[in-house]
Short mmCIF file of C-alpha atoms in Angstrom, two decimals:
data_model
loop_
_atom_site.label_atom_id
_atom_site.label_comp_id
_atom_site.label_asym_id
_atom_site.label_seq_id
_atom_site.Cartn_x
_atom_site.Cartn_y
_atom_site.Cartn_z
CA GLY A 11 175.04 181.33 192.86
CA HIS A 12 171.89 179.70 191.77
CA GLY A 13 170.83 180.91 188.14
CA ASN A 14 167.25 181.40 189.01
CA SER A 15 166.70 184.64 190.70
CA THR A 16 163.73 183.67 192.67
CA ALA A 17 165.61 180.79 194.22
CA ARG A 18 168.26 183.18 195.40
CA LEU A 19 165.79 185.46 196.83
CA HIS A 20 163.96 182.46 198.73
CA ALA A 21 167.69 181.71 199.95
CA VAL A 22 168.18 184.85 201.36
CA TRP A 23 164.98 184.88 203.33
CA THR A 24 165.65 181.48 204.60
CA LEU A 25 168.96 182.57 206.14
CA GLU A 26 166.84 185.31 207.68
CA GLY A 27 164.32 182.65 209.01
CA LEU A 28 167.22 180.61 210.35
CA GLY A 29 168.68 183.50 212.33
CA ASP A 30 172.06 183.12 210.31
CA SER A 31 174.97 183.97 212.80
CA GLU A 32 177.39 184.89 209.67
CA PRO A 33 175.20 187.37 207.95
CA GLN A 34 178.34 188.78 206.20
CA GLN A 35 178.16 185.56 203.94
CA LEU A 36 175.26 187.55 201.95
CA LEU A 37 177.64 190.36 200.62
CA PRO A 38 177.92 188.83 197.25
CA ALA A 39 174.13 189.24 197.19
CA LEU A 40 174.35 192.77 197.58
CA GLN A 41 176.13 192.73 193.99
CA ASP A 42 173.51 190.44 192.44
CA GLY A 43 172.32 191.27 188.96
CA THR A 44 168.64 192.01 187.94
CA PRO A 45 166.20 192.02 189.49
CA GLU A 46 167.10 194.44 192.26
CA ALA A 47 164.75 192.44 194.68
CA VAL A 48 167.63 189.94 195.48
CA GLN A 49 170.01 192.98 196.47
CA VAL A 50 167.00 194.60 198.51
CA ALA A 51 166.23 191.36 200.34
CA ALA A 52 169.95 190.86 201.21
CA LEU A 53 170.35 194.20 202.66
CA ARG A 54 167.31 193.94 204.75
CA VAL A 55 168.16 190.44 206.16
CA MET A 56 171.87 191.61 206.70
CA VAL A 57 170.43 194.66 208.74
CA ALA A 58 168.23 192.58 210.63
CA LEU A 59 171.02 189.97 211.52
CA GLY A 60 173.28 192.47 212.61
CA CYS A 61 175.78 192.69 210.05
CA ALA A 62 178.57 195.14 210.85
CA ALA A 63 178.01 198.55 209.30
CA ASP A 64 181.44 199.20 207.79
CA GLU A 65 180.98 195.81 206.06
CA LEU A 66 177.80 196.59 204.15
CA LEU A 67 178.83 200.36 203.46
CA LYS A 68 181.69 198.73 201.32
CA ALA A 69 179.03 197.16 199.26
CA MET A 70 177.03 200.17 198.82
CA PRO A 71 176.44 201.04 195.17
CA ALA A 72 177.28 204.31 193.73
CA ASP A 73 174.50 204.52 191.67
CA PRO A 74 171.69 202.31 192.72
CA GLY A 75 168.01 201.80 191.07
CA GLU A 76 165.17 203.34 192.51
CA SER A 77 164.17 200.62 194.51
CA LEU A 78 167.51 199.84 195.95
CA ALA A 79 168.12 203.39 196.75
CA LEU A 80 165.11 203.34 198.93
CA ALA A 81 166.14 200.32 200.67
CA TRP A 82 169.54 201.58 201.43
CA ILE A 83 168.07 204.94 202.79
CA VAL A 84 165.85 202.78 205.00
CA ALA A 85 168.74 200.67 206.38
CA LEU A 86 170.92 203.56 206.92
CA GLY A 87 168.77 204.76 209.74
CA ASN A 88 169.34 201.22 211.52
CA LEU A 89 172.97 200.97 211.02
CA ASP A 90 175.14 202.13 214.08
CA LEU A 91 177.04 204.79 212.27
CA PRO A 92 178.33 208.25 213.41
CA PRO A 93 175.53 210.91 212.79
CA SER A 94 177.59 212.65 210.16
CA SER A 95 178.11 209.50 208.27
CA THR A 96 174.25 208.76 208.39
CA VAL A 97 173.63 212.11 207.20
CA ARG A 98 176.15 212.33 204.33
CA HIS A 99 174.90 208.94 203.06
CA VAL A 100 171.40 209.31 203.26
CA ALA A 101 171.81 213.12 201.57
CA GLN A 102 173.64 211.53 198.49
CA LEU A 103 170.83 209.13 197.63
CA LEU A 104 168.10 211.68 198.30
CA LEU A 105 169.38 214.33 196.08
CA PRO A 106 168.54 212.93 192.99
CA ARG A 107 165.23 211.59 194.05
CA MET A 108 163.43 214.01 196.16
CA GLY A 109 160.51 213.90 193.71
CA ASP A 110 159.61 210.57 195.25
CA PRO A 111 157.38 210.77 198.33
CA LEU A 112 158.49 207.38 199.44
CA VAL A 113 162.08 208.45 199.23
CA ARG A 114 161.35 212.03 201.25
CA ASP A 115 159.56 210.14 203.96
CA ALA A 116 162.20 207.30 204.38
CA ALA A 117 165.18 209.93 204.60
CA LEU A 118 163.23 211.81 207.27
CA SER A 119 162.68 208.42 209.38
CA SER A 120 166.34 207.38 208.84
CA ILE A 121 167.66 210.74 210.05
CA ALA A 122 165.53 211.26 213.01
CA GLY A 123 167.11 213.25 215.62
CA LYS A 124 169.55 214.71 212.93
CA GLU A 125 167.42 216.95 210.77
CA LEU A 126 169.30 219.97 211.82
CA ALA A 127 172.49 218.50 210.40
CA LEU A 128 170.82 217.09 207.28
CA LEU A 129 169.69 220.75 206.73
CA ASP A 130 172.97 222.23 207.04
CA PHE A 131 174.25 219.53 204.83
CA LEU A 132 171.81 220.28 201.88
CA TRP A 133 171.69 223.89 202.21
CA GLN A 134 174.46 225.17 199.81
CA ARG A 135 173.93 222.05 197.47
CA LEU A 136 170.19 222.89 197.18
CA GLN A 137 170.92 226.47 196.25
CA ALA A 138 170.18 226.58 192.53
CA GLU A 139 166.41 226.84 191.35
CA PRO A 140 165.20 223.21 191.80
CA THR A 141 164.01 221.52 188.60
CA ASP A 142 161.99 219.24 190.92
CA PRO A 143 159.20 220.66 193.16
CA GLY A 144 159.98 217.52 195.64
CA ALA A 145 163.24 219.61 196.51
CA ALA A 146 160.88 222.64 198.23
CA VAL A 147 158.49 219.85 199.70
CA PHE A 148 161.30 218.35 201.34
CA LEU A 149 162.72 221.47 202.88
CA GLU A 150 159.12 222.31 204.22
CA LEU A 151 159.02 218.75 205.79
CA LEU A 152 162.87 219.30 207.29
CA ALA A 153 161.68 222.81 208.56
CA SER A 154 158.49 221.37 210.48
CA SER A 155 160.35 218.39 211.68
CA ILE A 156 162.91 220.57 213.29
CA VAL A 157 160.44 223.40 214.80
CA ARG A 158 158.28 220.69 215.71
CA SER A 159 160.30 219.46 218.36
CA ARG A 160 160.33 222.75 220.18
CA LYS A 161 164.09 223.13 220.72
CA PRO A 162 164.89 226.79 220.78
CA GLN A 163 168.28 226.60 219.57
CA ALA A 164 167.38 224.31 216.77
CA SER A 165 164.41 226.59 215.81
CA ALA A 166 166.53 229.51 216.00
CA ARG A 167 169.05 227.90 213.60
CA VAL A 168 166.04 227.33 210.86
CA LEU A 169 165.43 230.98 211.52
CA ASP A 170 168.85 232.03 210.80
CA LYS A 171 168.57 230.17 207.30
CA ILE A 172 165.37 232.03 206.49
CA GLU A 173 167.22 235.25 206.99
CA ASP A 174 170.27 233.96 205.03
CA SER A 175 168.26 233.47 201.86
CA THR A 176 165.61 235.07 199.64
CA ASP A 177 165.16 232.34 197.41
CA TRP A 178 162.79 229.26 196.88
CA ARG A 179 164.58 227.93 200.03
CA GLN A 180 163.60 230.77 202.30
CA ALA A 181 159.95 230.24 200.98
CA ALA A 182 160.20 226.47 201.47
CA LEU A 183 161.43 226.92 205.14
CA LEU A 184 158.69 229.36 205.88
CA GLU A 185 155.92 227.07 204.42
CA GLY A 186 157.13 224.37 206.73
CA ILE A 187 156.79 226.48 209.82
CA ARG A 188 153.42 227.76 208.62
CA ALA A 189 152.29 223.98 208.32
CA LEU A 190 152.66 223.98 212.27
CA GLU A 191 150.42 226.96 212.89
CA PRO A 192 147.64 225.27 214.26
CA VAL A 193 149.61 223.56 217.00
CA LEU A 194 152.21 226.55 217.84
CA ALA A 195 149.63 229.39 217.60
CA SER A 196 148.35 228.07 221.21
CA ARG A 197 151.97 227.61 222.59
CA PRO A 198 154.59 229.75 220.69
CA ILE A 199 158.37 228.45 220.89
CA GLU A 200 160.24 230.49 223.28
CA LEU A 201 163.64 231.67 221.44
CA PRO A 202 166.67 232.81 223.39
CA GLU A 203 166.85 235.85 221.39
CA GLN A 204 165.34 238.04 218.93
CA PRO A 205 165.97 236.37 215.15
CA ALA A 206 167.06 238.42 212.41
CA SER A 207 164.03 237.60 210.54
CA ALA A 208 161.76 239.03 213.30
CA ASP A 209 159.89 241.20 210.99
CA LEU A 210 158.06 238.38 209.27
CA PRO A 211 154.51 238.09 210.45
CA VAL A 212 154.47 234.43 210.76
CA LEU A 213 157.31 234.36 213.01
CA ARG A 214 155.92 237.07 215.14
CA ARG A 215 152.82 234.89 215.43
CA LEU A 216 154.61 231.66 216.36
CA PHE A 217 157.73 232.62 218.42
CA ALA A 218 158.44 234.64 221.48
CA TRP A 219 161.75 236.16 222.35
CA PRO A 220 162.82 238.71 225.02
CA GLY A 221 160.81 241.72 224.41
CA HIS A 222 158.02 240.20 222.34
CA GLN A 223 155.16 237.83 223.09
CA PRO A 224 152.46 236.91 220.22
CA SER A 225 149.04 238.31 221.02
CA PRO A 226 147.00 235.62 222.67
CA ARG A 227 144.91 233.71 220.45
CA HIS A 228 141.26 233.68 220.35
CA PRO A 229 140.02 230.16 221.95
CA ALA A 230 137.34 230.26 219.37
CA LEU A 231 139.31 230.25 216.36
CA ALA A 232 140.42 226.45 216.63
CA ARG A 233 141.34 223.86 218.87
CA PRO A 234 144.95 222.24 218.61
CA LEU A 235 145.21 219.52 216.15
CA THR A 236 145.96 215.98 217.68
CA LYS A 237 149.26 214.22 216.76
CA PRO A 238 147.89 211.88 214.07
CA GLU A 239 145.65 214.98 213.00
CA GLN A 240 148.98 217.11 212.37
CA HIS A 241 150.61 214.12 210.47
CA ARG A 242 147.35 214.05 208.40
CA PHE A 243 147.69 217.94 208.01
CA THR A 244 151.51 217.51 206.97
CA ARG A 245 150.79 214.95 204.55
CA GLY A 246 147.99 216.83 203.09
CA ARG A 247 150.40 219.76 202.02
CA GLN A 248 152.50 217.18 199.83
CA VAL A 249 149.22 215.98 198.26
CA TYR A 250 147.86 219.51 197.92
CA LEU A 251 151.13 220.62 195.94
CA GLY A 252 150.85 217.58 193.66
CA SER A 253 147.35 217.57 192.79
CA CYS A 254 145.57 221.05 193.45
CA ALA A 255 148.05 223.90 193.62
CA ALA A 256 148.46 224.39 189.97
CA CYS A 257 144.66 225.43 190.13
CA HIS A 258 144.25 227.07 193.09
CA GLY A 259 147.76 228.34 194.07
CA ALA A 260 150.24 227.19 196.56
CA ASP A 261 148.94 229.91 199.04
CA GLY A 262 145.21 229.02 198.40
CA THR A 263 144.26 232.46 197.11
CA GLY A 264 143.30 230.89 193.58
CA MET A 265 144.68 231.16 190.16
CA ARG A 266 143.13 233.43 187.28
CA PHE A 267 141.51 231.46 184.53
CA LEU A 268 141.94 228.11 186.80
CA GLY A 269 140.13 228.12 190.25
CA PRO A 270 138.83 230.26 192.82
CA PRO A 271 140.48 230.87 196.38
CA LEU A 272 140.47 228.17 198.92
CA ALA A 273 141.49 230.57 201.61
CA GLY A 274 138.44 231.74 203.57
CA SER A 275 136.17 229.85 201.27
CA GLU A 276 133.05 228.31 202.83
CA TRP A 277 133.04 225.44 200.76
CA VAL A 278 136.39 224.48 202.15
CA THR A 279 135.57 225.35 205.89
CA GLY A 280 131.87 224.37 205.63
CA SER A 281 130.18 221.10 205.10
CA GLN A 282 132.34 218.04 205.17
CA GLU A 283 129.96 215.76 203.21
CA ARG A 284 129.49 218.64 200.62
CA LEU A 285 133.48 218.95 200.33
CA VAL A 286 134.11 215.50 199.87
CA ARG A 287 131.40 215.04 197.22
CA VAL A 288 132.99 217.61 195.37
CA ILE A 289 136.41 216.15 195.58
CA LEU A 290 134.65 212.72 194.39
CA HIS A 291 132.72 213.98 191.75
CA GLY A 292 134.06 217.42 190.69
CA LEU A 293 131.93 220.66 190.38
CA SER A 294 131.00 222.45 187.17
CA GLY A 295 129.35 225.85 186.49
CA GLU A 296 129.30 229.36 188.55
CA ILE A 297 130.13 229.40 192.00
CA THR A 298 130.29 231.85 194.93
CA VAL A 299 133.20 231.84 197.02
CA ALA A 300 133.20 234.45 200.06
CA GLY A 301 130.66 236.76 198.48
CA LYS A 302 132.30 236.70 195.11
CA ARG A 303 130.90 235.10 191.97
CA TYR A 304 133.05 233.06 189.75
CA ALA A 305 132.35 232.07 186.29
CA PRO A 306 134.16 231.15 183.10
CA PRO A 307 136.31 232.28 181.99
CA GLU A 308 137.63 233.60 185.08
CA VAL A 309 137.81 230.32 186.29
CA GLN A 310 137.75 226.83 184.43
CA PRO A 311 134.19 225.56 183.62
CA THR A 312 134.72 222.18 185.39
CA MET A 313 136.72 221.01 188.28
CA PRO A 314 137.30 217.55 187.41
CA PRO A 315 136.77 214.64 189.96
CA MET A 316 139.63 213.49 192.03
CA ALA A 317 138.21 210.07 192.92
CA GLY A 318 141.36 208.31 192.11
CA LEU A 319 143.03 209.87 195.30
CA SER A 320 142.91 207.34 198.14
CA ASN A 321 140.51 207.86 201.12
CA GLY A 322 143.75 208.64 203.13
CA ASP A 323 145.07 211.19 200.71
CA ILE A 324 141.66 212.90 200.19
CA ALA A 325 141.23 212.96 204.10
CA ALA A 326 144.53 214.47 204.34
CA VAL A 327 144.41 217.09 201.67
CA LEU A 328 140.94 218.06 202.96
CA THR A 329 142.43 218.41 206.44
CA TYR A 330 145.33 220.67 205.18
CA THR A 331 143.02 223.13 203.30
CA ARG A 332 140.60 223.33 206.29
CA ARG A 333 143.61 224.57 208.56
CA ALA A 334 145.61 226.11 206.14
CA TRP A 335 145.96 229.95 205.11
CA GLY A 336 144.12 231.06 208.17
CA ASN A 337 140.84 228.62 207.69
CA ARG A 338 140.07 227.33 210.95
CA ALA A 339 137.61 224.35 210.38
CA GLU A 340 137.80 220.86 211.86
CA PRO A 341 139.99 218.06 210.20
CA VAL A 342 138.64 215.32 208.23
CA ALA A 343 138.73 211.86 209.32
CA VAL A 344 139.32 208.85 207.05
CA GLY A 345 136.44 206.93 208.91
CA ALA A 346 134.00 209.76 207.75
CA LEU A 347 135.25 209.83 204.26
CA ASN A 348 134.68 205.99 203.80
CA LYS A 349 131.18 206.47 204.69
CA ILE A 350 130.52 209.54 202.31
CA ARG A 351 132.28 207.70 199.18
CA ILE A 352 130.15 204.45 199.94
CA ALA A 353 126.97 206.82 200.00
CA ALA A 354 128.00 208.54 196.63
CA GLN A 355 128.58 205.43 194.51
CA GLY A 356 126.96 205.43 191.14
CA ARG A 357 127.29 209.20 190.55
CA ALA A 358 128.81 209.88 186.99
CA LYS A 359 128.41 213.56 186.52
CA PRO A 360 130.08 216.79 188.47
CA TRP A 361 127.76 218.62 190.87
CA THR A 362 126.54 222.17 190.37
CA GLU A 363 126.66 224.66 193.09
#
């Protein structure tokens, strides 16, 4: 009850350091006023000290602030709750915050192993066209998580939902499956029966069922991504949608009056160093892509630099673009990008072709 919030915060962490055997005595701290840091710390400490889940849920606020909502989503993944309860509480916190990448990542972590149940819970609740593009991104990530497990029955349920809808939700699920093409194309998932949406080309490439086997993939097209590279690819999809899709299109085919295509572009699949320098400093003037000349006003006169992105995000988005839409180039590693950024220091104007 100390009047200084910093003192209350220190007290919470002191109890954690002492391994307090009665974590429930921190319940009043979950109702602490501003700042939320005291509530966040109390929640983390109570979970770590093994406070009963039912006691914690009684103190869960109906409308927490952003940092507290994130802390609750993380906490729910560490509580001993029935799967349906975890999914319901995570979804309620997630739905109004799908635009926040940290919230999306925390939700996926907390419902690990329950992704299909969360998809079922969200499906009708996300029927209306979303005002936040984060909803589509989350459905993509959810579909990727389910199909990546390679469980035939779970994958078939996702495909059933694709057939069940013709709206933005279908497009999001399909994009989530396309994101796995670098790893599934070499070893398609065996489904127990033909899906209703069997005529979709991407499904015919990545899934097998009685009477259908995908055509063998040419080994020279691309090696399968490693697990860290696949994580980088998935992260790159999120960065791309937020930073690049407005000019180059969500499908990489370019946008008239804005940017040329990235699908099939030798600029994307060629030299990594050249590509990184374009991202860091931008590009101005005319450019030839896949044999076609692009010049203003068909595209913008200058692609602005994106040096404000972290090295991790640049490596992720370039890994994505070099493997999406049929591109088959090597992924970009953060270490290689670090060296290029250091070597390119001091340049103040965009490159030309």
